[in-house]
């Protein structure tokens, strides 16, 4: 007998003298057309002539389809042969064939059909919670074979998806049950459940500790697909699973203390290279460098971050924590305060600045910072910190608050030199001033300056953020520095 496939036409020619010449793709086409027995016979003949991973793979797929029509006893020898063929000829990391062999072993186990039906029902918004409880009880009683854990894990996943967002503790308990199951790794299932764990962490940070979870989950289970971010709508940014994992991991360390593992540090380094536009990872990397003792690398990270986002006050304060020079610290805190961030965010920075000013004997300037701190806390109804009371007690009696604007300018120049020294100074002339509608905050407007530099126009949004609060007429000349086409430092000449 010979079987030939030409184009989309399938022709079976019965002739004992004709040789059977079929490659694996032709056997696959024959099998998918429903001619399983003929495909199996052809696969057997090809494997007998040339036993390799291709003919073995084709034979495994044919045997799998053939087993679907058999009873458990009839299928058992075929399942054993499939396993032997895979171990003898196929690479261990062949995900498709390994799943086929594993599925064939599970097919005739007790409760196999029932749990697969439950999984399919849960996927289609069926009563997942009740089904999950039933099969977890069977697993605890030893009646559910561990080889069916993959289906049980998927059932757990669909149950977690169906639970209300606020039912955090039940989701956490199901994740704990999943971690005790025996499921092949890596696989899509594990990535999906990790994503659910990150959602729990985001909604209830104290309900789930990510580091112990990852020790059991094992980051070696991450797949190449986990590096890919979903498609985003225009103007929006989406993040891959690995980006979300690293951001949540570092936030937990910031909140609870401790040090990152070597594996997560290596993962962070890879992510920095693969996601250069991610706004969160550079800050995470700077923090990790700082707590792992790599202070110089951390300072370099923060300088680079400030050059790209000079109006983010917290970057200046976090860099200040990494330097030892008192004058430079004062300058960095001064830059943080003059970013014009909301007072409720920078009041703690004022407390730190006041302590430094007292060490230099600048008591009246320290008094000014303490007064602003107290005014903010009183207006918000917050309790004043004991550090504030201690600093106030150090002030000489009758100390009057000074105007700190000149002090900010003096010390901020040192901070600017430290951060921007490697960028060249350019000169520009102010040509125009506009009022622009804020697309991100409907109803709000902000000022935009149009500058001319060497015949080209340069735009500066929200000049007050750069300390330019005075009125500057058109024709005023400025010195400025820019990075990637954006002004990061500017001063009038």
GROMACS .gro file of C-alpha atoms in nm:
model
  493
    1UNK     CA    1   0.000   0.000   0.000
    2UNK     CA    2   0.119   0.355  -0.072
    3UNK     CA    3  -0.023   0.690   0.030
    4UNK     CA    4   0.048   1.006  -0.166
    5UNK     CA    5  -0.053   1.364  -0.092
    6UNK     CA    6  -0.042   1.622  -0.370
    7UNK     CA    7  -0.153   1.973  -0.286
    8UNK     CA    8  -0.474   1.956  -0.087
    9UNK     CA    9  -0.582   1.628  -0.248
   10UNK     CA   10  -0.538   1.308  -0.048
   11UNK     CA   11  -0.501   0.993  -0.259
   12UNK     CA   12  -0.466   0.640  -0.119
   13UNK     CA   13  -0.334   0.397  -0.377
   14UNK     CA   14  -0.357   0.027  -0.294
   15UNK     CA   15  -0.084  -0.162  -0.474
   16UNK     CA   16   0.152  -0.410  -0.309
   17UNK     CA   17   0.440  -0.325  -0.543
   18UNK     CA   18   0.430   0.053  -0.485
   19UNK     CA   19   0.673   0.179  -0.217
   20UNK     CA   20   0.544   0.395   0.068
   21UNK     CA   21   0.728   0.728   0.063
   22UNK     CA   22   0.592   0.984   0.312
   23UNK     CA   23   0.753   1.254   0.518
   24UNK     CA   24   0.627   1.356   0.866
   25UNK     CA   25   0.429   1.656   0.736
   26UNK     CA   26   0.242   1.432   0.493
   27UNK     CA   27   0.168   1.183   0.770
   28UNK     CA   28   0.038   1.470   0.984
   29UNK     CA   29  -0.195   1.580   0.704
   30UNK     CA   30  -0.323   1.224   0.670
   31UNK     CA   31  -0.377   1.195   1.048
   32UNK     CA   32  -0.564   1.525   1.068
   33UNK     CA   33  -0.787   1.420   0.779
   34UNK     CA   34  -0.925   1.144   1.007
   35UNK     CA   35  -0.733   0.854   0.853
   36UNK     CA   36  -0.563   0.770   1.185
   37UNK     CA   37  -0.501   0.399   1.114
   38UNK     CA   38  -0.348   0.469   0.773
   39UNK     CA   39  -0.136   0.748   0.920
   40UNK     CA   40  -0.020   0.517   1.198
   41UNK     CA   41   0.076   0.246   0.948
   42UNK     CA   42   0.269   0.496   0.737
   43UNK     CA   43   0.442   0.637   1.048
   44UNK     CA   44   0.543   0.285   1.156
   45UNK     CA   45   0.693   0.216   0.811
   46UNK     CA   46   0.886   0.544   0.805
   47UNK     CA   47   1.016   0.493   1.157
   48UNK     CA   48   1.129   0.138   1.072
   49UNK     CA   49   1.330   0.271   0.777
   50UNK     CA   50   1.476   0.580   0.944
   51UNK     CA   51   1.444   0.598   1.324
   52UNK     CA   52   1.515   0.958   1.425
   53UNK     CA   53   1.345   1.240   1.616
   54UNK     CA   54   1.129   1.335   1.317
   55UNK     CA   55   0.987   0.991   1.241
   56UNK     CA   56   0.960   0.917   1.616
   57UNK     CA   57   0.768   1.241   1.671
   58UNK     CA   58   0.532   1.160   1.387
   59UNK     CA   59   0.475   0.812   1.529
   60UNK     CA   60   0.408   0.950   1.880
   61UNK     CA   61   0.138   1.183   1.747
   62UNK     CA   62  -0.027   0.900   1.554
   63UNK     CA   63  -0.018   0.669   1.856
   64UNK     CA   64  -0.172   0.943   2.069
   65UNK     CA   65  -0.467   0.984   1.835
   66UNK     CA   66  -0.505   0.607   1.812
   67UNK     CA   67  -0.513   0.576   2.194
   68UNK     CA   68  -0.810   0.811   2.211
   69UNK     CA   69  -1.025   0.538   2.056
   70UNK     CA   70  -0.907   0.263   2.294
   71UNK     CA   71  -0.991   0.153   2.646
   72UNK     CA   72  -0.744   0.202   2.930
   73UNK     CA   73  -0.614  -0.156   2.906
   74UNK     CA   74  -0.580  -0.142   2.527
   75UNK     CA   75  -0.407   0.197   2.536
   76UNK     CA   76  -0.154   0.107   2.808
   77UNK     CA   77   0.111  -0.060   2.582
   78UNK     CA   78   0.083   0.221   2.327
   79UNK     CA   79   0.132   0.482   2.599
   80UNK     CA   80   0.442   0.300   2.721
   81UNK     CA   81   0.579   0.290   2.369
   82UNK     CA   82   0.516   0.663   2.323
   83UNK     CA   83   0.720   0.732   2.636
   84UNK     CA   84   1.004   0.506   2.515
   85UNK     CA   85   1.007   0.673   2.172
   86UNK     CA   86   1.025   1.018   2.330
   87UNK     CA   87   1.307   0.923   2.568
   88UNK     CA   88   1.505   0.750   2.291
   89UNK     CA   89   1.480   1.005   2.011
   90UNK     CA   90   1.334   1.341   2.117
   91UNK     CA   91   1.507   1.626   2.300
   92UNK     CA   92   1.382   1.665   2.659
   93UNK     CA   93   1.289   2.031   2.597
   94UNK     CA   94   1.048   1.946   2.315
   95UNK     CA   95   0.743   2.103   2.479
   96UNK     CA   96   0.485   1.981   2.229
   97UNK     CA   97   0.575   1.614   2.230
   98UNK     CA   98   0.640   1.607   2.605
   99UNK     CA   99   0.288   1.745   2.661
  100UNK     CA  100   0.142   1.487   2.421
  101UNK     CA  101   0.313   1.199   2.604
  102UNK     CA  102   0.206   1.334   2.945
  103UNK     CA  103  -0.153   1.387   2.829
  104UNK     CA  104  -0.169   1.030   2.697
  105UNK     CA  105  -0.059   0.899   3.038
  106UNK     CA  106  -0.328   1.105   3.213
  107UNK     CA  107  -0.611   1.023   2.974
  108UNK     CA  108  -0.731   0.701   3.139
  109UNK     CA  109  -0.661   0.791   3.503
  110UNK     CA  110  -0.955   0.804   3.747
  111UNK     CA  111  -1.133   1.142   3.742
  112UNK     CA  112  -0.931   1.252   3.437
  113UNK     CA  113  -1.231   1.321   3.217
  114UNK     CA  114  -1.424   1.479   3.504
  115UNK     CA  115  -1.150   1.724   3.601
  116UNK     CA  116  -1.087   1.818   3.238
  117UNK     CA  117  -1.459   1.887   3.197
  118UNK     CA  118  -1.454   2.095   3.518
  119UNK     CA  119  -1.155   2.291   3.390
  120UNK     CA  120  -1.333   2.361   3.060
  121UNK     CA  121  -1.650   2.468   3.244
  122UNK     CA  122  -1.456   2.701   3.474
  123UNK     CA  123  -1.281   2.855   3.174
  124UNK     CA  124  -1.626   2.941   3.036
  125UNK     CA  125  -1.734   3.107   3.364
  126UNK     CA  126  -1.886   2.790   3.512
  127UNK     CA  127  -1.909   2.731   3.891
  128UNK     CA  128  -1.531   2.714   3.940
  129UNK     CA  129  -1.523   2.752   4.319
  130UNK     CA  130  -1.740   2.448   4.396
  131UNK     CA  131  -1.560   2.233   4.139
  132UNK     CA  132  -1.221   2.338   4.272
  133UNK     CA  133  -1.315   2.253   4.631
  134UNK     CA  134  -1.435   1.909   4.521
  135UNK     CA  135  -1.116   1.814   4.339
  136UNK     CA  136  -0.890   1.962   4.607
  137UNK     CA  137  -1.068   1.737   4.857
  138UNK     CA  138  -1.010   1.436   4.628
  139UNK     CA  139  -0.642   1.533   4.604
  140UNK     CA  140  -0.612   1.560   4.983
  141UNK     CA  141  -0.775   1.220   5.022
  142UNK     CA  142  -0.524   1.063   4.782
  143UNK     CA  143  -0.793   0.970   4.530
  144UNK     CA  144  -0.675   1.215   4.262
  145UNK     CA  145  -0.355   1.105   4.089
  146UNK     CA  146  -0.073   1.367   4.107
  147UNK     CA  147  -0.039   1.335   3.731
  148UNK     CA  148  -0.367   1.529   3.710
  149UNK     CA  149  -0.221   1.823   3.905
  150UNK     CA  150  -0.185   2.025   3.585
  151UNK     CA  151  -0.563   2.024   3.539
  152UNK     CA  152  -0.618   2.100   3.906
  153UNK     CA  153  -0.377   2.394   3.883
  154UNK     CA  154  -0.566   2.537   3.587
  155UNK     CA  155  -0.889   2.493   3.782
  156UNK     CA  156  -0.731   2.689   4.069
  157UNK     CA  157  -0.633   2.963   3.824
  158UNK     CA  158  -0.986   2.999   3.685
  159UNK     CA  159  -1.126   2.998   4.039
  160UNK     CA  160  -0.895   3.283   4.141
  161UNK     CA  161  -1.002   3.477   3.832
  162UNK     CA  162  -1.369   3.435   3.925
  163UNK     CA  163  -1.335   3.535   4.292
  164UNK     CA  164  -1.424   3.896   4.382
  165UNK     CA  165  -1.129   4.137   4.392
  166UNK     CA  166  -1.173   4.187   4.763
  167UNK     CA  167  -1.154   3.816   4.846
  168UNK     CA  168  -0.777   3.837   4.888
  169UNK     CA  169  -0.736   3.573   5.159
  170UNK     CA  170  -0.921   3.305   4.964
  171UNK     CA  171  -0.706   3.380   4.660
  172UNK     CA  172  -0.397   3.356   4.876
  173UNK     CA  173  -0.505   3.017   5.012
  174UNK     CA  174  -0.560   2.885   4.660
  175UNK     CA  175  -0.214   3.006   4.556
  176UNK     CA  176  -0.068   2.819   4.853
  177UNK     CA  177  -0.245   2.501   4.739
  178UNK     CA  178  -0.114   2.548   4.384
  179UNK     CA  179   0.246   2.577   4.509
  180UNK     CA  180   0.219   2.229   4.664
  181UNK     CA  181   0.109   2.061   4.340
  182UNK     CA  182   0.341   1.875   4.103
  183UNK     CA  183   0.325   2.049   3.765
  184UNK     CA  184   0.576   2.057   3.481
  185UNK     CA  185   0.780   2.376   3.466
  186UNK     CA  186   0.819   2.617   3.299
  187UNK     CA  187   0.473   2.658   3.148
  188UNK     CA  188   0.211   2.921   3.071
  189UNK     CA  189   0.014   2.809   3.377
  190UNK     CA  190   0.285   2.924   3.617
  191UNK     CA  191   0.315   3.264   3.449
  192UNK     CA  192  -0.060   3.315   3.473
  193UNK     CA  193  -0.063   3.232   3.844
  194UNK     CA  194   0.238   3.456   3.907
  195UNK     CA  195   0.044   3.739   3.741
  196UNK     CA  196  -0.248   3.673   3.978
  197UNK     CA  197  -0.009   3.683   4.275
  198UNK     CA  198   0.118   4.024   4.158
  199UNK     CA  199  -0.241   4.151   4.136
  200UNK     CA  200  -0.297   4.044   4.497
  201UNK     CA  201   0.027   4.217   4.597
  202UNK     CA  202  -0.084   4.535   4.422
  203UNK     CA  203  -0.429   4.545   4.585
  204UNK     CA  204  -0.326   4.427   4.932
  205UNK     CA  205   0.052   4.470   4.981
  206UNK     CA  206   0.052   4.318   5.331
  207UNK     CA  207  -0.159   4.015   5.238
  208UNK     CA  208   0.111   3.846   5.029
  209UNK     CA  209   0.487   3.844   5.084
  210UNK     CA  210   0.641   3.817   4.742
  211UNK     CA  211   0.990   3.696   4.838
  212UNK     CA  212   0.880   3.372   5.011
  213UNK     CA  213   0.631   3.313   4.729
  214UNK     CA  214   0.909   3.344   4.468
  215UNK     CA  215   1.133   3.103   4.659
  216UNK     CA  216   0.864   2.837   4.617
  217UNK     CA  217   0.761   2.947   4.268
  218UNK     CA  218   1.127   2.964   4.145
  219UNK     CA  219   1.213   3.243   3.898
  220UNK     CA  220   1.385   2.987   3.675
  221UNK     CA  221   1.030   2.910   3.561
  222UNK     CA  222   1.012   3.243   3.377
  223UNK     CA  223   0.963   3.198   3.004
  224UNK     CA  224   1.074   3.402   2.705
  225UNK     CA  225   0.711   3.509   2.657
  226UNK     CA  226   0.719   3.667   3.002
  227UNK     CA  227   0.953   3.934   2.861
  228UNK     CA  228   0.691   4.043   2.607
  229UNK     CA  229   0.452   4.326   2.692
  230UNK     CA  230   0.094   4.314   2.559
  231UNK     CA  231   0.006   4.550   2.276
  232UNK     CA  232  -0.083   4.897   2.397
  233UNK     CA  233  -0.321   5.158   2.267
  234UNK     CA  234  -0.164   5.467   2.121
  235UNK     CA  235  -0.028   5.695   2.391
  236UNK     CA  236  -0.026   5.422   2.656
  237UNK     CA  237   0.254   5.203   2.787
  238UNK     CA  238   0.212   4.841   2.889
  239UNK     CA  239   0.456   4.630   3.087
  240UNK     CA  240   0.566   4.269   3.062
  241UNK     CA  241   0.521   4.021   3.346
  242UNK     CA  242   0.890   4.047   3.434
  243UNK     CA  243   0.873   4.428   3.454
  244UNK     CA  244   0.574   4.406   3.688
  245UNK     CA  245   0.749   4.141   3.897
  246UNK     CA  246   1.066   4.348   3.945
  247UNK     CA  247   0.873   4.664   4.032
  248UNK     CA  248   0.665   4.482   4.295
  249UNK     CA  249   0.971   4.301   4.432
  250UNK     CA  250   1.170   4.620   4.489
  251UNK     CA  251   0.870   4.798   4.640
  252UNK     CA  252   0.836   4.518   4.893
  253UNK     CA  253   1.203   4.552   4.991
  254UNK     CA  254   1.159   4.928   5.032
  255UNK     CA  255   0.858   4.870   5.258
  256UNK     CA  256   0.983   4.576   5.462
  257UNK     CA  257   1.363   4.601   5.440
  258UNK     CA  258   1.610   4.328   5.351
  259UNK     CA  259   1.828   4.265   5.049
  260UNK     CA  260   1.741   4.132   4.704
  261UNK     CA  261   1.856   3.786   4.598
  262UNK     CA  262   2.141   3.744   4.350
  263UNK     CA  263   1.898   3.592   4.098
  264UNK     CA  264   1.666   3.894   4.115
  265UNK     CA  265   1.960   4.135   4.082
  266UNK     CA  266   2.069   3.951   3.767
  267UNK     CA  267   1.713   3.961   3.636
  268UNK     CA  268   1.698   4.336   3.702
  269UNK     CA  269   2.021   4.391   3.506
  270UNK     CA  270   1.877   4.200   3.209
  271UNK     CA  271   1.555   4.399   3.228
  272UNK     CA  272   1.743   4.732   3.224
  273UNK     CA  273   1.897   4.632   2.891
  274UNK     CA  274   1.577   4.495   2.739
  275UNK     CA  275   1.343   4.774   2.855
  276UNK     CA  276   1.532   5.103   2.819
  277UNK     CA  277   1.205   5.303   2.814
  278UNK     CA  278   1.063   5.161   3.137
  279UNK     CA  279   1.024   5.454   3.381
  280UNK     CA  280   1.036   5.239   3.698
  281UNK     CA  281   1.329   5.003   3.649
  282UNK     CA  282   1.613   5.262   3.661
  283UNK     CA  283   1.485   5.388   3.997
  284UNK     CA  284   1.457   5.030   4.120
  285UNK     CA  285   1.813   4.963   4.003
  286UNK     CA  286   1.944   5.271   4.182
  287UNK     CA  287   1.776   5.163   4.505
  288UNK     CA  288   1.912   4.807   4.473
  289UNK     CA  289   2.264   4.937   4.408
  290UNK     CA  290   2.241   5.152   4.720
  291UNK     CA  291   2.129   4.876   4.958
  292UNK     CA  292   2.379   4.626   4.818
  293UNK     CA  293   2.670   4.861   4.890
  294UNK     CA  294   2.737   4.973   4.531
  295UNK     CA  295   2.711   5.341   4.624
  296UNK     CA  296   2.904   5.484   4.331
  297UNK     CA  297   2.692   5.290   4.083
  298UNK     CA  298   2.379   5.403   4.270
  299UNK     CA  299   2.487   5.767   4.257
  300UNK     CA  300   2.551   5.736   3.883
  301UNK     CA  301   2.204   5.588   3.837
  302UNK     CA  302   2.042   5.875   4.027
  303UNK     CA  303   2.237   6.141   3.837
  304UNK     CA  304   2.117   5.988   3.512
  305UNK     CA  305   1.758   5.973   3.640
  306UNK     CA  306   1.766   6.337   3.750
  307UNK     CA  307   1.906   6.445   3.415
  308UNK     CA  308   1.601   6.288   3.251
  309UNK     CA  309   1.345   6.398   3.514
  310UNK     CA  310   1.481   6.701   3.702
  311UNK     CA  311   1.141   6.805   3.841
  312UNK     CA  312   1.086   6.482   4.041
  313UNK     CA  313   1.169   6.591   4.394
  314UNK     CA  314   1.216   6.241   4.535
  315UNK     CA  315   1.512   6.173   4.303
  316UNK     CA  316   1.703   6.464   4.460
  317UNK     CA  317   1.624   6.348   4.815
  318UNK     CA  318   1.720   5.987   4.743
  319UNK     CA  319   2.050   6.097   4.589
  320UNK     CA  320   2.114   6.312   4.897
  321UNK     CA  321   2.098   5.999   5.113
  322UNK     CA  322   2.395   5.856   4.919
  323UNK     CA  323   2.637   6.149   4.955
  324UNK     CA  324   2.845   6.239   5.259
  325UNK     CA  325   2.939   6.603   5.191
  326UNK     CA  326   2.711   6.826   5.402
  327UNK     CA  327   2.708   7.119   5.158
  328UNK     CA  328   2.618   6.887   4.869
  329UNK     CA  329   2.340   6.730   5.077
  330UNK     CA  330   2.199   7.076   5.151
  331UNK     CA  331   2.216   7.156   4.780
  332UNK     CA  332   2.032   6.838   4.684
  333UNK     CA  333   1.760   6.902   4.944
  334UNK     CA  334   1.733   7.260   4.820
  335UNK     CA  335   1.678   7.134   4.464
  336UNK     CA  336   1.409   6.897   4.590
  337UNK     CA  337   1.226   7.183   4.764
  338UNK     CA  338   1.248   7.417   4.464
  339UNK     CA  339   1.087   7.165   4.228
  340UNK     CA  340   0.761   7.317   4.351
  341UNK     CA  341   0.617   6.980   4.450
  342UNK     CA  342   0.318   6.982   4.683
  343UNK     CA  343   0.418   7.084   5.032
  344UNK     CA  344   0.275   6.769   5.189
  345UNK     CA  345   0.532   6.565   4.994
  346UNK     CA  346   0.840   6.775   5.066
  347UNK     CA  347   0.777   6.862   5.431
  348UNK     CA  348   0.992   6.569   5.548
  349UNK     CA  349   1.270   6.700   5.323
  350UNK     CA  350   1.243   7.032   5.505
  351UNK     CA  351   1.293   6.850   5.836
  352UNK     CA  352   1.613   6.687   5.707
  353UNK     CA  353   1.735   7.015   5.564
  354UNK     CA  354   1.673   7.191   5.896
  355UNK     CA  355   1.889   6.934   6.077
  356UNK     CA  356   2.176   6.993   5.834
  357UNK     CA  357   2.147   7.370   5.858
  358UNK     CA  358   2.172   7.346   6.237
  359UNK     CA  359   2.499   7.152   6.206
  360UNK     CA  360   2.637   7.450   6.009
  361UNK     CA  361   2.509   7.703   6.266
  362UNK     CA  362   2.247   7.848   6.028
  363UNK     CA  363   1.978   7.859   6.295
  364UNK     CA  364   1.752   8.124   6.141
  365UNK     CA  365   1.745   7.931   5.812
  366UNK     CA  366   1.671   7.610   6.002
  367UNK     CA  367   1.385   7.792   6.180
  368UNK     CA  368   1.232   7.881   5.842
  369UNK     CA  369   1.224   7.515   5.737
  370UNK     CA  370   1.081   7.404   6.071
  371UNK     CA  371   0.806   7.667   6.049
  372UNK     CA  372   0.703   7.545   5.703
  373UNK     CA  373   0.706   7.185   5.826
  374UNK     CA  374   0.489   7.271   6.126
  375UNK     CA  375   0.243   7.470   5.916
  376UNK     CA  376   0.190   7.180   5.677
  377UNK     CA  377   0.145   6.920   5.951
  378UNK     CA  378  -0.092   7.145   6.146
  379UNK     CA  379  -0.303   7.220   5.836
  380UNK     CA  380  -0.331   6.847   5.759
  381UNK     CA  381  -0.411   6.753   6.117
  382UNK     CA  382  -0.103   6.531   6.139
  383UNK     CA  383   0.095   6.459   6.455
  384UNK     CA  384   0.431   6.638   6.468
  385UNK     CA  385   0.727   6.402   6.474
  386UNK     CA  386   0.958   6.380   6.772
  387UNK     CA  387   1.250   6.480   6.544
  388UNK     CA  388   1.077   6.814   6.488
  389UNK     CA  389   1.043   6.878   6.860
  390UNK     CA  390   1.406   6.791   6.918
  391UNK     CA  391   1.524   7.028   6.643
  392UNK     CA  392   1.304   7.308   6.778
  393UNK     CA  393   1.453   7.260   7.125
  394UNK     CA  394   1.802   7.325   6.983
  395UNK     CA  395   1.709   7.670   6.849
  396UNK     CA  396   1.833   7.963   7.058
  397UNK     CA  397   1.557   8.157   7.225
  398UNK     CA  398   1.417   8.435   7.007
  399UNK     CA  399   1.547   8.293   6.677
  400UNK     CA  400   1.366   8.450   6.382
  401UNK     CA  401   1.301   8.270   6.055
  402UNK     CA  402   1.510   8.383   5.759
  403UNK     CA  403   1.417   8.402   5.391
  404UNK     CA  404   1.577   8.089   5.244
  405UNK     CA  405   1.550   8.174   4.876
  406UNK     CA  406   1.910   8.296   4.848
  407UNK     CA  407   2.029   7.996   5.051
  408UNK     CA  408   1.856   7.760   4.807
  409UNK     CA  409   2.023   7.929   4.511
  410UNK     CA  410   2.367   7.920   4.670
  411UNK     CA  411   2.369   7.553   4.769
  412UNK     CA  412   2.162   7.433   4.471
  413UNK     CA  413   2.441   7.547   4.239
  414UNK     CA  414   2.667   7.280   4.394
  415UNK     CA  415   2.402   7.013   4.342
  416UNK     CA  416   2.353   7.120   3.980
  417UNK     CA  417   2.727   7.105   3.914
  418UNK     CA  418   2.736   6.755   4.065
  419UNK     CA  419   2.449   6.629   3.851
  420UNK     CA  420   2.489   6.819   3.523
  421UNK     CA  421   2.865   6.873   3.496
  422UNK     CA  422   2.904   6.632   3.203
  423UNK     CA  423   2.642   6.813   2.989
  424UNK     CA  424   2.752   7.109   2.771
  425UNK     CA  425   2.616   7.460   2.837
  426UNK     CA  426   2.412   7.613   2.554
  427UNK     CA  427   2.268   7.963   2.513
  428UNK     CA  428   1.923   8.063   2.395
  429UNK     CA  429   1.700   8.368   2.364
  430UNK     CA  430   1.338   8.377   2.478
  431UNK     CA  431   1.115   8.441   2.177
  432UNK     CA  432   0.759   8.374   2.291
  433UNK     CA  433   0.543   8.274   2.586
  434UNK     CA  434   0.231   8.058   2.542
  435UNK     CA  435  -0.049   7.921   2.756
  436UNK     CA  436  -0.105   7.551   2.678
  437UNK     CA  437  -0.400   7.327   2.768
  438UNK     CA  438  -0.294   7.030   2.982
  439UNK     CA  439  -0.404   6.712   2.798
  440UNK     CA  440  -0.348   6.496   3.106
  441UNK     CA  441  -0.551   6.724   3.334
  442UNK     CA  442  -0.851   6.864   3.144
  443UNK     CA  443  -0.936   7.215   3.252
  444UNK     CA  444  -0.579   7.296   3.360
  445UNK     CA  445  -0.333   7.512   3.169
  446UNK     CA  446   0.040   7.572   3.192
  447UNK     CA  447   0.301   7.811   3.055
  448UNK     CA  448   0.533   7.719   2.768
  449UNK     CA  449   0.835   7.925   2.661
  450UNK     CA  450   0.968   7.920   2.307
  451UNK     CA  451   1.344   7.973   2.297
  452UNK     CA  452   1.577   8.012   1.999
  453UNK     CA  453   1.913   7.839   2.004
  454UNK     CA  454   2.141   7.846   1.700
  455UNK     CA  455   1.849   7.902   1.466
  456UNK     CA  456   1.633   7.625   1.613
  457UNK     CA  457   1.335   7.647   1.844
  458UNK     CA  458   1.351   7.487   2.190
  459UNK     CA  459   1.042   7.451   2.410
  460UNK     CA  460   1.033   7.477   2.789
  461UNK     CA  461   0.714   7.367   2.964
  462UNK     CA  462   0.629   7.493   3.313
  463UNK     CA  463   0.933   7.720   3.366
  464UNK     CA  464   0.837   7.770   3.732
  465UNK     CA  465   0.939   7.406   3.790
  466UNK     CA  466   1.294   7.515   3.707
  467UNK     CA  467   1.289   7.802   3.954
  468UNK     CA  468   1.202   8.063   3.690
  469UNK     CA  469   0.922   8.232   3.884
  470UNK     CA  470   1.006   8.593   3.789
  471UNK     CA  471   0.880   8.767   3.477
  472UNK     CA  472   1.130   8.745   3.193
  473UNK     CA  473   1.047   8.953   2.882
  474UNK     CA  474   1.100   8.825   2.531
  475UNK     CA  475   1.462   8.877   2.429
  476UNK     CA  476   1.603   8.758   2.764
  477UNK     CA  477   1.906   8.530   2.720
  478UNK     CA  478   1.945   8.204   2.911
  479UNK     CA  479   2.211   7.941   2.964
  480UNK     CA  480   2.070   7.590   2.957
  481UNK     CA  481   2.158   7.222   2.937
  482UNK     CA  482   1.953   6.958   2.764
  483UNK     CA  483   1.937   6.580   2.736
  484UNK     CA  484   1.761   6.395   2.454
  485UNK     CA  485   1.616   6.723   2.331
  486UNK     CA  486   1.467   6.820   2.670
  487UNK     CA  487   1.587   7.108   2.887
  488UNK     CA  488   1.706   6.979   3.225
  489UNK     CA  489   1.876   7.295   3.363
  490UNK     CA  490   1.829   7.662   3.279
  491UNK     CA  491   1.942   7.996   3.425
  492UNK     CA  492   1.907   8.359   3.305
  493UNK     CA  493   2.225   8.529   3.189
   0.00000   0.00000   0.00000
